[in-house]
JSON list of C-alpha atoms in Angstrom, two decimals:
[
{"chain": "A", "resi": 762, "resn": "UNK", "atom": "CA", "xyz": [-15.03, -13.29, -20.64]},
{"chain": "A", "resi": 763, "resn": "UNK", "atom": "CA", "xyz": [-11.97, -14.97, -19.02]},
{"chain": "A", "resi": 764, "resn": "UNK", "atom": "CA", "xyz": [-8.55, -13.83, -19.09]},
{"chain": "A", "resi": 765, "resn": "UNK", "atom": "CA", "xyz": [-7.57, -16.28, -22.00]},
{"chain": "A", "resi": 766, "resn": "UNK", "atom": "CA", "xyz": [-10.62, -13.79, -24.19]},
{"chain": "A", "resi": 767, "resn": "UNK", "atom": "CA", "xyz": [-9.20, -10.70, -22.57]},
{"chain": "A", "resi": 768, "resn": "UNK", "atom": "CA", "xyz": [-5.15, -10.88, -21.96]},
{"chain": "A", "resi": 769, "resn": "UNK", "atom": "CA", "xyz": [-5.18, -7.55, -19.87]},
{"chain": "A", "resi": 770, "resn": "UNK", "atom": "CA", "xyz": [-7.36, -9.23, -17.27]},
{"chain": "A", "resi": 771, "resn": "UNK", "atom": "CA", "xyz": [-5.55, -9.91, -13.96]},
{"chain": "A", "resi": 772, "resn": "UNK", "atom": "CA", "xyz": [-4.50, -13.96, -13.66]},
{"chain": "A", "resi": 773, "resn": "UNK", "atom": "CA", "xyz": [-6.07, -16.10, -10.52]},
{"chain": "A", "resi": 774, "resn": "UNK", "atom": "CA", "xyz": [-2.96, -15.76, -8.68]},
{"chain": "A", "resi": 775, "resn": "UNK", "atom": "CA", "xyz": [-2.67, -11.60, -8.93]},
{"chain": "A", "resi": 776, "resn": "UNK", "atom": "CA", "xyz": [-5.93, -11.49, -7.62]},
{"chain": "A", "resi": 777, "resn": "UNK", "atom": "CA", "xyz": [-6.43, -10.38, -4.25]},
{"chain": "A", "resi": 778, "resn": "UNK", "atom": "CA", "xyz": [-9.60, -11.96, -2.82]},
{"chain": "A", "resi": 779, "resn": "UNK", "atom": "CA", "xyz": [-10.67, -9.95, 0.17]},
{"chain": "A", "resi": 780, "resn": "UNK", "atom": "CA", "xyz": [-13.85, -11.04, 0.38]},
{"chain": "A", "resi": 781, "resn": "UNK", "atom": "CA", "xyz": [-14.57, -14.71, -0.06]},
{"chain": "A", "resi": 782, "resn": "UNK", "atom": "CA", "xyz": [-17.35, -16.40, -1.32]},
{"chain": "A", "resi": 783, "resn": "UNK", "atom": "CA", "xyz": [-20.34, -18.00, 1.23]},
{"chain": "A", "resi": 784, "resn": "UNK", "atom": "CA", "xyz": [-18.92, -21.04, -0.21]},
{"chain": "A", "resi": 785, "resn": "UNK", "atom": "CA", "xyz": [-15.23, -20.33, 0.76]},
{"chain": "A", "resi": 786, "resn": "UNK", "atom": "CA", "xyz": [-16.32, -19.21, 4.28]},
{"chain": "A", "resi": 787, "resn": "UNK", "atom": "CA", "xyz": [-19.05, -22.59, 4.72]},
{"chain": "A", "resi": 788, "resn": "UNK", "atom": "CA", "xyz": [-15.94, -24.96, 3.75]},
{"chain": "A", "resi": 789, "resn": "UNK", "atom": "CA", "xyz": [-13.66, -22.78, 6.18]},
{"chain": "A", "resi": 790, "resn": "UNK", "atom": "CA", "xyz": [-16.57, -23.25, 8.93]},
{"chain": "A", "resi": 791, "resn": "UNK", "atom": "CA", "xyz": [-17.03, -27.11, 8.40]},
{"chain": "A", "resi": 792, "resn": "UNK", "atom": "CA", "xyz": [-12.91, -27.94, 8.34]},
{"chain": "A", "resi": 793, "resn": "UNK", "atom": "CA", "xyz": [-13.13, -25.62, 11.59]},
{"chain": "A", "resi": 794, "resn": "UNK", "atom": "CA", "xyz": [-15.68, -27.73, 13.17]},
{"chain": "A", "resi": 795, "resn": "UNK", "atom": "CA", "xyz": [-14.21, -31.05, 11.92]},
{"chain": "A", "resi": 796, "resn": "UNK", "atom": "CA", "xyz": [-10.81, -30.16, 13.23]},
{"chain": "A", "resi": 797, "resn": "UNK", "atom": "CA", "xyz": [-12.71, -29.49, 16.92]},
{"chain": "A", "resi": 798, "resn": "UNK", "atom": "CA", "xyz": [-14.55, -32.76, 16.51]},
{"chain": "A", "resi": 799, "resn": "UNK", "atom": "CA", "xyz": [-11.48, -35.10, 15.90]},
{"chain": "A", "resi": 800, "resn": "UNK", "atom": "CA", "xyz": [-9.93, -33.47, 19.05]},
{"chain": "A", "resi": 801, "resn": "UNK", "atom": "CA", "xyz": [-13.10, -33.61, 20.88]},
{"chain": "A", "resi": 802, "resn": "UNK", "atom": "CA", "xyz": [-14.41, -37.29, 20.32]},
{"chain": "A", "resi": 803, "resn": "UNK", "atom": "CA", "xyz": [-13.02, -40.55, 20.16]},
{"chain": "A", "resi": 804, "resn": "UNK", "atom": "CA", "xyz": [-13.45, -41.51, 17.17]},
{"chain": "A", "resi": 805, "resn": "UNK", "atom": "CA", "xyz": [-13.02, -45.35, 15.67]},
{"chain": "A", "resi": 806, "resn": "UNK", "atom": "CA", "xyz": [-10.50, -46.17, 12.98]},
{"chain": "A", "resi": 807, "resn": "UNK", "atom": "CA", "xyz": [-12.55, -47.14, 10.45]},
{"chain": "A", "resi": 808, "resn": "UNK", "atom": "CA", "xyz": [-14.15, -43.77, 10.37]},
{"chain": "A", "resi": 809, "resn": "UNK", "atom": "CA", "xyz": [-10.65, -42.03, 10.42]},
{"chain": "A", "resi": 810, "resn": "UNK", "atom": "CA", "xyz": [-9.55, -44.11, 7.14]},
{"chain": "A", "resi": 811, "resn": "UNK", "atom": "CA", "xyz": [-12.84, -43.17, 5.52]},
{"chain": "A", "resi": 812, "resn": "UNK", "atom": "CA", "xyz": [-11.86, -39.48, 6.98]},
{"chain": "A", "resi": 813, "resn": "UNK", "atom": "CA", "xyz": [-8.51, -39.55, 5.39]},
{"chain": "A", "resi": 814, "resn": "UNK", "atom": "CA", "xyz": [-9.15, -40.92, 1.82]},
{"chain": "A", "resi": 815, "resn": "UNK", "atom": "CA", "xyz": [-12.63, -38.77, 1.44]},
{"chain": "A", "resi": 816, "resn": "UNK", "atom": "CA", "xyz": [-10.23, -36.09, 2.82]},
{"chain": "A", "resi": 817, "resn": "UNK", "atom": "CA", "xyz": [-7.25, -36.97, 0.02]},
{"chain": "A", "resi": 818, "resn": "UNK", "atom": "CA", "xyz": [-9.69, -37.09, -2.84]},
{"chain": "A", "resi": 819, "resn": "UNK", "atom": "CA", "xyz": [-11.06, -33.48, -2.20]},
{"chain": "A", "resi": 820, "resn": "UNK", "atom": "CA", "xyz": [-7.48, -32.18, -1.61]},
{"chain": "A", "resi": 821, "resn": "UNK", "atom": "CA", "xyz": [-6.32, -33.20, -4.83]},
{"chain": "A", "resi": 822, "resn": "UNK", "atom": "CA", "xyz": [-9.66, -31.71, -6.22]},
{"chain": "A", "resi": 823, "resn": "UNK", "atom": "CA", "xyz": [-8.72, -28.37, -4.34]},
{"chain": "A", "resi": 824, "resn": "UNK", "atom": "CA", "xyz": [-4.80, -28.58, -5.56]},
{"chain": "A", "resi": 825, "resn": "UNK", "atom": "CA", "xyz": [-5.60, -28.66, -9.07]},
{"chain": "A", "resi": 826, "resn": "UNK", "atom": "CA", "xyz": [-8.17, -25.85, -8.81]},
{"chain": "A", "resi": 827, "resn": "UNK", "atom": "CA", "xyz": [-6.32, -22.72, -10.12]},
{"chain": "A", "resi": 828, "resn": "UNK", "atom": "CA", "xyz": [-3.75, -20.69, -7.45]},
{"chain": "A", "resi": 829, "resn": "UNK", "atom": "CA", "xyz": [-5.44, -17.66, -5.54]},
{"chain": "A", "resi": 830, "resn": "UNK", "atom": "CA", "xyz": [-3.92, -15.03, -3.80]},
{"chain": "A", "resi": 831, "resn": "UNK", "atom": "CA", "xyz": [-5.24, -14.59, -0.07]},
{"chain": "A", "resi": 832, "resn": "UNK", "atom": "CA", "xyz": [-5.46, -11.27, 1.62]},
{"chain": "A", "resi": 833, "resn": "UNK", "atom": "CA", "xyz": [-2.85, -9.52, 2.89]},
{"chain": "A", "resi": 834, "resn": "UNK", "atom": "CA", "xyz": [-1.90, -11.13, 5.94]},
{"chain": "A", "resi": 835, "resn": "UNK", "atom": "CA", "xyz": [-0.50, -7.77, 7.21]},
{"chain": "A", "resi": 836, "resn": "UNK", "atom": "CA", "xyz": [-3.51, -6.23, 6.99]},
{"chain": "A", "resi": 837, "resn": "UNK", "atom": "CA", "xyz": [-4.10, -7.49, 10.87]},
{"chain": "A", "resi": 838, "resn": "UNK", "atom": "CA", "xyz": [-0.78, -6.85, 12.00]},
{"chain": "A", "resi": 839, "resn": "UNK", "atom": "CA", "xyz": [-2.18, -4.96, 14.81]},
{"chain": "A", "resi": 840, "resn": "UNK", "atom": "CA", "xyz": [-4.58, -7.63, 15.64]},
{"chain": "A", "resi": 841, "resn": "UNK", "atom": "CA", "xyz": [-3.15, -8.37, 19.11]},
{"chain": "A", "resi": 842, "resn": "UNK", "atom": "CA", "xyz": [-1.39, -5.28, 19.57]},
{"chain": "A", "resi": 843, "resn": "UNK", "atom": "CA", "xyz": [-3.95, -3.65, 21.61]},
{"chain": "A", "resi": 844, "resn": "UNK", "atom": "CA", "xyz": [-6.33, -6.15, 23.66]},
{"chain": "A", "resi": 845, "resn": "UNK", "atom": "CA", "xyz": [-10.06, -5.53, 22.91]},
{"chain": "A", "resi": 846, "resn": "UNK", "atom": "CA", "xyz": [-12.29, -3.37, 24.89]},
{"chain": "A", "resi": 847, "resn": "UNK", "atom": "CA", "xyz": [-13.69, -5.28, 27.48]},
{"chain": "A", "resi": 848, "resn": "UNK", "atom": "CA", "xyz": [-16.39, -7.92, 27.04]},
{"chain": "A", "resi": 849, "resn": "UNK", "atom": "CA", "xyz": [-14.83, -7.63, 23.36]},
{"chain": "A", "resi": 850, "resn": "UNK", "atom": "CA", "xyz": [-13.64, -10.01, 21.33]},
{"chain": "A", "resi": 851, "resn": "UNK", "atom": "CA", "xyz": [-10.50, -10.07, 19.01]},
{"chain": "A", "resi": 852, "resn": "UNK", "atom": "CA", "xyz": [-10.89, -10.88, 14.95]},
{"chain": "A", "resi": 853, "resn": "UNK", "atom": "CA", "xyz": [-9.51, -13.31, 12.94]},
{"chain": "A", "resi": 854, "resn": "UNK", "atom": "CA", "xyz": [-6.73, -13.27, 10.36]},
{"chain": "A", "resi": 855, "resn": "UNK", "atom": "CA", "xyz": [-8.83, -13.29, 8.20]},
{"chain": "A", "resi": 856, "resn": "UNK", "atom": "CA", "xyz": [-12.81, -14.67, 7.62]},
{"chain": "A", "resi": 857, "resn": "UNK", "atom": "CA", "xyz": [-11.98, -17.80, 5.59]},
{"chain": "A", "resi": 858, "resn": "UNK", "atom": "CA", "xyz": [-9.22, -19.17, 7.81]},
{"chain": "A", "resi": 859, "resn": "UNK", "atom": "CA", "xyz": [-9.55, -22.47, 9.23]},
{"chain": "A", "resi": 860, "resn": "UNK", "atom": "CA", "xyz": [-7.81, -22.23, 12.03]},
{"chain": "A", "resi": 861, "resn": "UNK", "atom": "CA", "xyz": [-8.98, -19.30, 13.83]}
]
């Protein structure tokens, strides 16, 4: 049933999604690891056209995908309020960011 069957059912956007899909968190790996390789490699121009139209066409794919709501973002407020316990490491903002 979607929420066009059943009206009381919370739209895409009022959704908070906490806890993404494997899918959601292997795309946020792979744009992750691209991002490291185009700063890590020299890489011809032919390649970076191909990058930037394969690139275009899946972010037009994503744009017209329906909205979502992300977590919280101050739900890690305190991330670096208190440094980690040593040999620790810190967490992210949150598991399908692509930048952290």
């Amino acid at each position: 049933m979607t929420a066009i069957d059943d009206p009381s059912a919370p739209a895409p956007a009022d959704v908070d999604d906490a806890d993404p899909t494997a899918a959601r968190l292997d795309a946020a790996a792979a744009m992750r690891q691209l991002g490291h390789a185009i700063v890590g490699h020299d890489v011809d121009d032919t390649t970076l056209h191909h990058l930037t139209a394969t690139v275009q066409e899946l972010l037009d794919r994503v744009r017209a995908a329906p909205p979502r709501q992300p977590p919280r973002l101050d739900m890690n407020g305190g991330l670096f309020a208190v440094p980690p316990p040593q040999g620790g490491t810190r967490g992210t903002h949150f598991p399908d960011c692509i930048v952290t």
